[in-house]
mmCIF file of C-alpha atoms and ligand atoms in Angstrom:
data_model
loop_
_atom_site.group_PDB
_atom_site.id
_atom_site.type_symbol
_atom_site.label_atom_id
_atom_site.label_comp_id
_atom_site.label_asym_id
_atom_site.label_seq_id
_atom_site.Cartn_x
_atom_site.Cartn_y
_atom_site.Cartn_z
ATOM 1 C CA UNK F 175 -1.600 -16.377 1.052
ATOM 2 C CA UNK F 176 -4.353 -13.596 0.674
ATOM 3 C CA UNK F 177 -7.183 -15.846 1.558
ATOM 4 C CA UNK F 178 -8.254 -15.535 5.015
ATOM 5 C CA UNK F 179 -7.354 -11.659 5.099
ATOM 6 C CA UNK F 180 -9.456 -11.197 1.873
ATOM 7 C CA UNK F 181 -12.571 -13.020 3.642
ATOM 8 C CA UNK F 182 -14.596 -9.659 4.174
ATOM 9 C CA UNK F 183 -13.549 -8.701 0.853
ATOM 10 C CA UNK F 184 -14.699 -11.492 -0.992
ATOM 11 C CA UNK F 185 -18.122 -11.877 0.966
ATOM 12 C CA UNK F 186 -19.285 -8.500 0.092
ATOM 13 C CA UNK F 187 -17.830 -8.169 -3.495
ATOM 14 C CA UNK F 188 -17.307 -11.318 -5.487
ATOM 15 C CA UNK F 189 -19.982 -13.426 -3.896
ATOM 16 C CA UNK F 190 -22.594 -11.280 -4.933
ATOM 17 C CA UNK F 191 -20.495 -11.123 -8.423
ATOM 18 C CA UNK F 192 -20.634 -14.436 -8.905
ATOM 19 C CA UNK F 193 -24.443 -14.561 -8.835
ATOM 20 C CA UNK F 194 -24.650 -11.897 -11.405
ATOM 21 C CA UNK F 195 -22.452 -13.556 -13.501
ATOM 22 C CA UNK F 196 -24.589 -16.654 -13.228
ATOM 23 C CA UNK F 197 -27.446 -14.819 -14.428
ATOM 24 C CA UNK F 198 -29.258 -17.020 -17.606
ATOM 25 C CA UNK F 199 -29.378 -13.618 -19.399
ATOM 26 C CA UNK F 200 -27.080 -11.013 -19.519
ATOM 27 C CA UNK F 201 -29.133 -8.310 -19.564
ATOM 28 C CA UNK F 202 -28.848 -3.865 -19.447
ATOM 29 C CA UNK F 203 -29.783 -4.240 -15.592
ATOM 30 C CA UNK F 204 -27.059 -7.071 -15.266
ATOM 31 C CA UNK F 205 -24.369 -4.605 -16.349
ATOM 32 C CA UNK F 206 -25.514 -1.894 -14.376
ATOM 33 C CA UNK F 207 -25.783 -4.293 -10.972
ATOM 34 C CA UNK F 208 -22.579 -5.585 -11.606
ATOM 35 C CA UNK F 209 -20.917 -2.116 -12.033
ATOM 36 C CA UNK F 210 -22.655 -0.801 -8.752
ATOM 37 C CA UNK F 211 -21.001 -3.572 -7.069
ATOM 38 C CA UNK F 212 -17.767 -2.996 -8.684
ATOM 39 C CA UNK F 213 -17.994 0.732 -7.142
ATOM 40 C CA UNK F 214 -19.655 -0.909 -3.616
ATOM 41 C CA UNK F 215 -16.506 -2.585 -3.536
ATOM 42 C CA UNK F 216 -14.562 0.558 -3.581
ATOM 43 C CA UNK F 217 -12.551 0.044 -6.840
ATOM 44 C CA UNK F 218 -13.485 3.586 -7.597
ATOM 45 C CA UNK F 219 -15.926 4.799 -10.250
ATOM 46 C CA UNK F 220 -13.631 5.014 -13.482
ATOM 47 C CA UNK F 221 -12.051 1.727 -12.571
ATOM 48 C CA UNK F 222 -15.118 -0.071 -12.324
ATOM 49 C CA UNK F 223 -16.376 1.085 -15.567
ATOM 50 C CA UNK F 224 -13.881 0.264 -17.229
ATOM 51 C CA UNK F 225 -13.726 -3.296 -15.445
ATOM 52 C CA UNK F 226 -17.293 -3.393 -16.776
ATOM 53 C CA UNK F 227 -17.261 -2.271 -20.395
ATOM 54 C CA UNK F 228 -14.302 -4.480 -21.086
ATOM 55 C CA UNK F 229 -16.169 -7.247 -19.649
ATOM 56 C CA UNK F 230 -19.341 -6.778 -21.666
ATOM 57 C CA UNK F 231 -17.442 -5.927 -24.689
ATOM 58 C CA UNK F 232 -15.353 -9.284 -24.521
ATOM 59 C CA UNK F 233 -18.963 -11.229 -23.413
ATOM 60 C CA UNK F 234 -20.719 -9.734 -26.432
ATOM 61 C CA UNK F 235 -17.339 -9.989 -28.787
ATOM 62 C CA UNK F 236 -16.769 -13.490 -27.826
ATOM 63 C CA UNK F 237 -20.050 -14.861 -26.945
ATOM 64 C CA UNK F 238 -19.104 -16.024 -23.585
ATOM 65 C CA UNK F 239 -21.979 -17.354 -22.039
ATOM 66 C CA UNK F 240 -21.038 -20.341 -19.111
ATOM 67 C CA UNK F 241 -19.866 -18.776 -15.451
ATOM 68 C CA UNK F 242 -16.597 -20.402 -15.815
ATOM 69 C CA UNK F 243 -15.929 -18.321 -19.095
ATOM 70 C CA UNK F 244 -17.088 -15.252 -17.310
ATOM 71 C CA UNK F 245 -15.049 -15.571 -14.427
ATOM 72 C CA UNK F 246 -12.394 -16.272 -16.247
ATOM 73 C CA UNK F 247 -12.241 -12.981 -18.247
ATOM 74 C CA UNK F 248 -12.817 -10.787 -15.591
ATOM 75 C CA UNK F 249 -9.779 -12.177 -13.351
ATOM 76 C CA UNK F 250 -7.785 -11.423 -16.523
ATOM 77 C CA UNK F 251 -9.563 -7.947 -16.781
ATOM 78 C CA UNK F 252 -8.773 -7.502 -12.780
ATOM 79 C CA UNK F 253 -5.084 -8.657 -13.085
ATOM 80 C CA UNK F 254 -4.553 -6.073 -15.907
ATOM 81 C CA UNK F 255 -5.126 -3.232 -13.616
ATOM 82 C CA UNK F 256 -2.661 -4.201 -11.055
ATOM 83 C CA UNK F 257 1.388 -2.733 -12.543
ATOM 84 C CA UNK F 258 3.383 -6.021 -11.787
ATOM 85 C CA UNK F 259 5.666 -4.763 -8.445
ATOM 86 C CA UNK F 260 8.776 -4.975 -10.061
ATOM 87 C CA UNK F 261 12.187 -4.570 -8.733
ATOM 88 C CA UNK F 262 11.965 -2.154 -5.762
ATOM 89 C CA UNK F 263 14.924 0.423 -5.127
ATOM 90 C CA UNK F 264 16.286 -2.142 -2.413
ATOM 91 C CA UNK F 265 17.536 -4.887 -4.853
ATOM 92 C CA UNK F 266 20.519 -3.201 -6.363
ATOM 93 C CA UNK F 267 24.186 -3.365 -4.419
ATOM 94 C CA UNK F 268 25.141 -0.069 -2.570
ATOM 95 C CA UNK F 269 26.337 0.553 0.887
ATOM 96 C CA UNK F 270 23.627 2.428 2.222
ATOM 97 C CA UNK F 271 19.878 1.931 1.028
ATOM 98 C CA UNK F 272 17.362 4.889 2.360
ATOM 99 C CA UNK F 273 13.685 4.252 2.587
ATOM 100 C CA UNK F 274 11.262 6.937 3.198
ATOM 101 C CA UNK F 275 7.908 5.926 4.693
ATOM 102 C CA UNK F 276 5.180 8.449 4.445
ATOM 103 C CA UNK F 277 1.682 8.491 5.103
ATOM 104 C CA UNK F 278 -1.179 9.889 7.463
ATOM 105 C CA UNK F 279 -1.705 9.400 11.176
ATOM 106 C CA UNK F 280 -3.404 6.474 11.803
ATOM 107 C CA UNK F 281 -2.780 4.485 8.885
ATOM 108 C CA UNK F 282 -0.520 1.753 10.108
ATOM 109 C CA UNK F 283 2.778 3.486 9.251
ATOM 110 C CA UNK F 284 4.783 3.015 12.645
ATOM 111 C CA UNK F 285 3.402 -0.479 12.627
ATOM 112 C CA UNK F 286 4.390 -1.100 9.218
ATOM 113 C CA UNK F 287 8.059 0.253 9.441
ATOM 114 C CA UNK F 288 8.414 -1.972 12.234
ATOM 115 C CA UNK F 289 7.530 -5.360 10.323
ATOM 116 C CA UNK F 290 9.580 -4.344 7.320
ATOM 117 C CA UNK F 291 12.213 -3.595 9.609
ATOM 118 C CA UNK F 292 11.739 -7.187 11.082
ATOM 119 C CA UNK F 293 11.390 -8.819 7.616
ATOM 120 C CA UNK F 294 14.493 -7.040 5.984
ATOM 121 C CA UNK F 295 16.250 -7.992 9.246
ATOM 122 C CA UNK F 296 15.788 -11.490 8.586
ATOM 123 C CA UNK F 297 16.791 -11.306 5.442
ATOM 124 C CA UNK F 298 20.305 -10.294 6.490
ATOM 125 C CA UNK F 299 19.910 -6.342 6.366
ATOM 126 C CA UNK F 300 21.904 -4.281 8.290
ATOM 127 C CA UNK F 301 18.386 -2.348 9.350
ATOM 128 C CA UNK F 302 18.704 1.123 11.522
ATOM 129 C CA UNK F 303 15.392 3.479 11.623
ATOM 130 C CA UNK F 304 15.045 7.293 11.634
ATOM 131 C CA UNK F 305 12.358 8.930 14.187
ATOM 132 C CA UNK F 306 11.888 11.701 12.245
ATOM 133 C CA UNK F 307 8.167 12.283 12.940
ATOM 134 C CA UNK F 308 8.865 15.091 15.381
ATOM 135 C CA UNK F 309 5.352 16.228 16.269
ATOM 136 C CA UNK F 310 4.427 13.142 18.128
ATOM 137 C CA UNK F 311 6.121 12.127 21.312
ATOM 138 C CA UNK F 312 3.844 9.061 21.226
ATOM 139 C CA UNK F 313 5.302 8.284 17.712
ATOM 140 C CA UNK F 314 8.828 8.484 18.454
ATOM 141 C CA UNK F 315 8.343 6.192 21.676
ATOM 142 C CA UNK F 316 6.335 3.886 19.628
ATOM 143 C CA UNK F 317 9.130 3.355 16.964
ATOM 144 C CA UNK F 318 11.513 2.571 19.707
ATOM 145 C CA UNK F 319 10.052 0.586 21.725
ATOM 146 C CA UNK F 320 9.027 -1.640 17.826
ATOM 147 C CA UNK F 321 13.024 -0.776 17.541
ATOM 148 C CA UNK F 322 13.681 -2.954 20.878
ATOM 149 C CA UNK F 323 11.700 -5.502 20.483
ATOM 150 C CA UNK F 324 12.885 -5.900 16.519
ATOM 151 C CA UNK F 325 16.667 -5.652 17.805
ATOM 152 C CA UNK F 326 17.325 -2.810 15.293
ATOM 153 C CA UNK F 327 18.571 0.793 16.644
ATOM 154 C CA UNK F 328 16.733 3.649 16.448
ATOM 155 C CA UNK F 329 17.746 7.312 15.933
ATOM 156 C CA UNK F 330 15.458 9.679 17.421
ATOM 157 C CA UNK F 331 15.517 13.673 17.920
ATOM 158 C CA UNK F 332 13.710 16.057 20.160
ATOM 159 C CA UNK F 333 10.343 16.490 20.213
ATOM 160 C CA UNK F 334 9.153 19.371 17.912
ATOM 161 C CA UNK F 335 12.800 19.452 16.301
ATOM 162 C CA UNK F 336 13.855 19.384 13.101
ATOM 163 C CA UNK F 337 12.956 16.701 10.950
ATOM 164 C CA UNK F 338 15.556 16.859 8.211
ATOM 165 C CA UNK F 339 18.049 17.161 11.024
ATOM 166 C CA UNK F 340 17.163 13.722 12.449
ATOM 167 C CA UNK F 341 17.317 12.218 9.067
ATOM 168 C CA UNK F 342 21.075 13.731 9.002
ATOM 169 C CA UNK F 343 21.553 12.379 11.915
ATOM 170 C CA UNK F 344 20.289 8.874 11.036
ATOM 171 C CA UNK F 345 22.235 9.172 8.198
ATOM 172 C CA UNK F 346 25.277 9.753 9.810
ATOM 173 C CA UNK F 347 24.100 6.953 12.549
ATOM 174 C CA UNK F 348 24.096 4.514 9.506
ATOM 175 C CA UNK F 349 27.522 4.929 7.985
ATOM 176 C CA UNK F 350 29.306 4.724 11.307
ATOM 177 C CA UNK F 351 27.334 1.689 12.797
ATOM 178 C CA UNK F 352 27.567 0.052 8.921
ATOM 179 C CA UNK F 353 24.369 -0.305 8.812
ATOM 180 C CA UNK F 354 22.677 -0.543 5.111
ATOM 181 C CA UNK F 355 19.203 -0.214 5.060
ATOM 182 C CA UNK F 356 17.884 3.162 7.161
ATOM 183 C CA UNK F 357 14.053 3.512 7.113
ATOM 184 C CA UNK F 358 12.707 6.932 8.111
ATOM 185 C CA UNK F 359 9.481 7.282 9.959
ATOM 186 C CA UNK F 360 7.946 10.528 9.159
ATOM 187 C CA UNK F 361 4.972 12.738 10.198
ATOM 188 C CA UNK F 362 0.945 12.490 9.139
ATOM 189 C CA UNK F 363 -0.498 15.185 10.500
ATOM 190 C CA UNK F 364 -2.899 16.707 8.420
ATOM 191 C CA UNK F 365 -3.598 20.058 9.643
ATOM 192 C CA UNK F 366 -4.275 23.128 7.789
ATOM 193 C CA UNK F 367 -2.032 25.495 9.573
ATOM 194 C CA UNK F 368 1.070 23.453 8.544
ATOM 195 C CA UNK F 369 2.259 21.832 5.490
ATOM 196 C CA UNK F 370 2.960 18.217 5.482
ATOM 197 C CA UNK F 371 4.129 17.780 1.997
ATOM 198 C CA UNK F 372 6.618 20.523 2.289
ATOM 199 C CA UNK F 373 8.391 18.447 5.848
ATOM 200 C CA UNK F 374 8.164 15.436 3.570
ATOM 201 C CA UNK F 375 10.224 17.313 0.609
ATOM 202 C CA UNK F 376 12.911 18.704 3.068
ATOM 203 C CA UNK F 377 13.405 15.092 4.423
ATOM 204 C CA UNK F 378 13.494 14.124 1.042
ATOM 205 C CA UNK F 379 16.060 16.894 -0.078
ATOM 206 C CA UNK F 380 18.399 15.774 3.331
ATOM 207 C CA UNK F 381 18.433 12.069 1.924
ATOM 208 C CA UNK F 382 19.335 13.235 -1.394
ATOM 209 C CA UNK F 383 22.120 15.487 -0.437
ATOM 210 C CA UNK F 384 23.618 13.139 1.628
ATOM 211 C CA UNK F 385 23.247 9.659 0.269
ATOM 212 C CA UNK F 386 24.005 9.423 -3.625
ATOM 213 C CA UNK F 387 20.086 8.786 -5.593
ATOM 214 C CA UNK F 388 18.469 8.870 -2.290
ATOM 215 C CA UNK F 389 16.152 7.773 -1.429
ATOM 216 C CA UNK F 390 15.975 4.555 -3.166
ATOM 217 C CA UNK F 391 12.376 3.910 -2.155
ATOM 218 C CA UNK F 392 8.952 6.109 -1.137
ATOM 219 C CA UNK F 393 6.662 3.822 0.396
ATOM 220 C CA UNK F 394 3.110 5.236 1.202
ATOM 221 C CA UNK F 395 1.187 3.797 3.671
ATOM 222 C CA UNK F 396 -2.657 3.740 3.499
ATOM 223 C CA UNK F 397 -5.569 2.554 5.405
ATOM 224 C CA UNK F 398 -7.054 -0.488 3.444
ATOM 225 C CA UNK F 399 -10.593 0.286 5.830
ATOM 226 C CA UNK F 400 -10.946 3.510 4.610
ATOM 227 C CA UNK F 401 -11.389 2.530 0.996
ATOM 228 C CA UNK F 402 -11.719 5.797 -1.630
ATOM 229 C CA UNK F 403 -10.590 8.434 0.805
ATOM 230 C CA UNK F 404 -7.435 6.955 0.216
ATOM 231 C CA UNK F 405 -6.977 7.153 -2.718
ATOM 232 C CA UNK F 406 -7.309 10.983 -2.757
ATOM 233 C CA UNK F 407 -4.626 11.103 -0.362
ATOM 234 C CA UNK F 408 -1.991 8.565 -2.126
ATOM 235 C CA UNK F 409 -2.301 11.162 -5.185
ATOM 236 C CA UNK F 410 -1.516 14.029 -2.899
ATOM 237 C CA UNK F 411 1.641 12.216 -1.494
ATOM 238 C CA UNK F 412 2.286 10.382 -5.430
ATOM 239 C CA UNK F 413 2.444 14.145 -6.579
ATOM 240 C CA UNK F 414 4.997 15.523 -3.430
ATOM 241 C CA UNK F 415 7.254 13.175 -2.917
ATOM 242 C CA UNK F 416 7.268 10.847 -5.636
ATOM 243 C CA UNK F 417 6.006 7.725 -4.246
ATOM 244 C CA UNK F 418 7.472 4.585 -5.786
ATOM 245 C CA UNK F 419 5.342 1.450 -3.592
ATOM 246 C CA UNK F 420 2.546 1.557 -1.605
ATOM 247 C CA UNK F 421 1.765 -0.641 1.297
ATOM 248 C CA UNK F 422 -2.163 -1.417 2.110
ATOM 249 C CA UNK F 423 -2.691 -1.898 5.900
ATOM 250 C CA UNK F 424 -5.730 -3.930 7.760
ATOM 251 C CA UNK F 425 -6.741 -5.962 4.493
ATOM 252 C CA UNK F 426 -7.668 -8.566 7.364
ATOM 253 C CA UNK F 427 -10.255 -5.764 8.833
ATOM 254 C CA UNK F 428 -12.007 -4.552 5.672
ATOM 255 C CA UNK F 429 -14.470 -5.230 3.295
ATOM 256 C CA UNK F 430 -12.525 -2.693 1.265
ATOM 257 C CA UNK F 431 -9.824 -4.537 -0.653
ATOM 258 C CA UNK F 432 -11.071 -3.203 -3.708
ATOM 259 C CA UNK F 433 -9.492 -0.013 -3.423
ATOM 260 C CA UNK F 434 -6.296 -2.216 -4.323
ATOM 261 C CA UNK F 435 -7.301 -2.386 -7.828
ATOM 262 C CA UNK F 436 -8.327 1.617 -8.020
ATOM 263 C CA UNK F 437 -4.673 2.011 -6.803
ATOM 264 C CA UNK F 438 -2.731 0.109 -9.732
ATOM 265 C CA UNK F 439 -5.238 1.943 -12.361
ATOM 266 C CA UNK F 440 -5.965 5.133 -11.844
ATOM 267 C CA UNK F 441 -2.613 5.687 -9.555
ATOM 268 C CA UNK F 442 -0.544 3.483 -11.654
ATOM 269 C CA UNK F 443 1.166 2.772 -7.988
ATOM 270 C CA UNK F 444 2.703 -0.939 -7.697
ATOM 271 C CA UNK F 445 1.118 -2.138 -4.536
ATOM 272 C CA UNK F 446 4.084 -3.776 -2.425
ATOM 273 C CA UNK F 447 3.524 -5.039 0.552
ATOM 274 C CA UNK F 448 0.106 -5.706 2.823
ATOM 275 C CA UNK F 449 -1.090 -5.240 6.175
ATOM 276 C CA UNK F 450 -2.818 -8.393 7.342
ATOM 277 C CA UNK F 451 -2.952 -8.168 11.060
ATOM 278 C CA UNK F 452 -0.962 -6.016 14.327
ATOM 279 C CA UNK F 453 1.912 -8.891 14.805
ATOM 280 C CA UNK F 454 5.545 -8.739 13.118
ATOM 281 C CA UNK F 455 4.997 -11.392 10.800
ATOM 282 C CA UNK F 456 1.411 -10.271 9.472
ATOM 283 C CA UNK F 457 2.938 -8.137 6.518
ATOM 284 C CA UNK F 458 2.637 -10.001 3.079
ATOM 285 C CA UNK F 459 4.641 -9.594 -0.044
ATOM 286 C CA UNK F 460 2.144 -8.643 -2.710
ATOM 287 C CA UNK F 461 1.555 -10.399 -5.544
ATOM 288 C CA UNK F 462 -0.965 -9.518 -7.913
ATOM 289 C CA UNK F 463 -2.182 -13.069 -9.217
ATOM 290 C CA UNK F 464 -2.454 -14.134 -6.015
ATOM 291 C CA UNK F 465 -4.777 -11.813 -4.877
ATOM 292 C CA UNK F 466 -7.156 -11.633 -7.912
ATOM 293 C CA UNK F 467 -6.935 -15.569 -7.400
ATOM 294 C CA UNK F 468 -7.860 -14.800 -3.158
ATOM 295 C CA UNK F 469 -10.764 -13.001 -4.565
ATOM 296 C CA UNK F 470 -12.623 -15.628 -6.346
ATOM 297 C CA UNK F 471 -11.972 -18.498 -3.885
ATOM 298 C CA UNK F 472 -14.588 -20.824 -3.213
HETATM 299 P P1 GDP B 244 0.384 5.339 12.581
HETATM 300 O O1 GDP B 244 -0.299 6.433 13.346
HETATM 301 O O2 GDP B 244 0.148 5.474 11.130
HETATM 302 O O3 GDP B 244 1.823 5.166 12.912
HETATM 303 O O4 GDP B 244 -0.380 3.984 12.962
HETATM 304 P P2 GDP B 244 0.015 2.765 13.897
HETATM 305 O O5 GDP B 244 1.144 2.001 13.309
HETATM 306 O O6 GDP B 244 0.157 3.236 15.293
HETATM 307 O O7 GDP B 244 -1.279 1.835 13.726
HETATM 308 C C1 GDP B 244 -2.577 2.262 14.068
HETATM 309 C C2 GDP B 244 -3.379 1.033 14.495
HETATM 310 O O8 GDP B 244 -3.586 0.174 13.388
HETATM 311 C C3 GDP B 244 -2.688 0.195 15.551
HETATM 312 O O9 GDP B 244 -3.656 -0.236 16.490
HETATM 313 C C4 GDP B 244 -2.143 -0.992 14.770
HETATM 314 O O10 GDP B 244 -2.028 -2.160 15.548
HETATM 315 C C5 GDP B 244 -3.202 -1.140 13.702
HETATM 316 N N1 GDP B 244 -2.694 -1.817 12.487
HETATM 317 C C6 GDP B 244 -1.635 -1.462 11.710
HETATM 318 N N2 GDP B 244 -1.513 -2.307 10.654
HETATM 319 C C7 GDP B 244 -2.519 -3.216 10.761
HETATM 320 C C8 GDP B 244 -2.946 -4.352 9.956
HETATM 321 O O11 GDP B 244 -2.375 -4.702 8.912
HETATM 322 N N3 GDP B 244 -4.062 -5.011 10.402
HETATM 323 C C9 GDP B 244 -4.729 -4.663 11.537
HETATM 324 N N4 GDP B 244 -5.803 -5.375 11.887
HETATM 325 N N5 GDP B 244 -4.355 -3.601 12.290
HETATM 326 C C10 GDP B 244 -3.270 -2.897 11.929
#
């Protein structure tokens, strides 16, 4: 299901794995190659020593020598990294589920809240979305018009208004139009003059007030293309609002799907869903053995 979006991925990372793997001797400079190519292929620098060491230490342990035993280990090694997704905070029975979507300008988010509103949709979910990035006029338009064309309503406030207000408001919008799923959009500006991650915690605080253990889920959206960067960013947002999935946007445009693995391990962040092209339907459930496997295709 990952294969054709992890095509850029694969050609610049496991290809040139596979022919150090193939090596006929598994030499110092081996181990070093393969671990600048781990970091190349933006897993990070702690994650791809460790991806290394274990390797080599399993190699030398074991005395795995054939390419087939090689690969073998390190898709085990990979897999171990990724935190199986398990059950999100939309699974369990309650009238009204509230899913906060957070995440910088630019990385997909508006885009993204539209296809899960389109997938949850058509899995019989009573879907309504909140507007509540209030900076952006361009935002707020976007979501609707993504609202229209989805067939789900959208709740929107004035520009520059209050943020927690529209996610009252939304709230309020859900109970008496029975909806039960209501996803709120929020801001991504970084700027220095204003604090992001305090908005974020008020919207939080208005869902939590107002809707018993809300919300039920934090999804952070990040740019797959822009590899480490973020990564800095997701533990900025992990730390502020407590962010319980992440979603990884434009796998099908990067060379960067890497970053995935640097986001289960040093994050410890269940990857949930994936980006894998601008259309409704090109959003992917993730699953972790299916994407090590989309790595080492042929
Ligand atoms: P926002 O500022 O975070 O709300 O970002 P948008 O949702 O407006 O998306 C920014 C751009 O990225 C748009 O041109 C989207 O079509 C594009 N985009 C979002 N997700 C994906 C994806 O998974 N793959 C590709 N190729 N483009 C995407």
């Amino acid at each position: 299901m990952f294969s054709e979006s992890l095509r850029r991925t694969r050609q610049a990372f496991l290809g040139r794995i596979a022919q150090l793997i193939g090596a006929t001797e598994l030499d110092e400079e081996v181990w070093d190659d393969m671990e600048a190519l781990l970091i190349q292929a933006d897993l990070g620098v702690e994650t791809a020593l460790k991806v290394t060491s274990a390797l080599r230490k399993r190699v030398q342990g074991e005395g795995l020598t054939t390419r087939t035993q090689l690969e073998a280990v390190l898709r085990e090694i990979l897999l171990g990294l990724l935190p199986a997704p398990g059950p999100s905070g939309l699974e369990d029975e309650r009238l009204l589920t509230v899913v906060l979507v957070v995440g910088v300008n630019g990385s997909g988010k508006t885009t993204t809240i539209a296809k899960l509103a389109h997938r949850w949709k058509g899995e019989g979910r009573r879907v309504i979305l909140a507007a509540a990035d209030t900076f952006r006029a361009a935002a707020i338009e976007q979501l609707e018009v993504w609202g229209r064309r989805v067939g789900v309503p959208v709740v929107s406030g004035q520009i520059g208004g209050d943020a927690g207000a529209v996610a009252y408001d939304a709230i309020c919008a859900a109970r008496a139009r029975d909806c039960d799923l209501l996803v709120i959009d929020t801001a991504g500006r970084l700027h220095t003059k204003y604090n992001l991650m305090e908005e974020l915690k008020k919207i939080r605080r208005v869902a939590a007030k107002n809707v018993h253990a809300a919300p039920h889920e934090v999804l952070l959206v990040v740019d797959g293309t822009t590899g480490q960067n973020a990564l800095q960013q997701a533990a900025r947002f992990k730390e502020a609002v407590g962010v319980t999935g992440v979603v990884v946007t434009k796998l099908d445009s990067t060379a960067r799907g890497g970053m995935v693995f640097a986001i289960g391990h040093e994050l410890g962040l269940p990857v949930r869903y994936v980006g894998v092209g601008e259309g409704l339907d090109d959003l992917v459930a993730f699953d972790p053995r299916a994407f090590v496997d989309g790595l080492f295709e042929e």
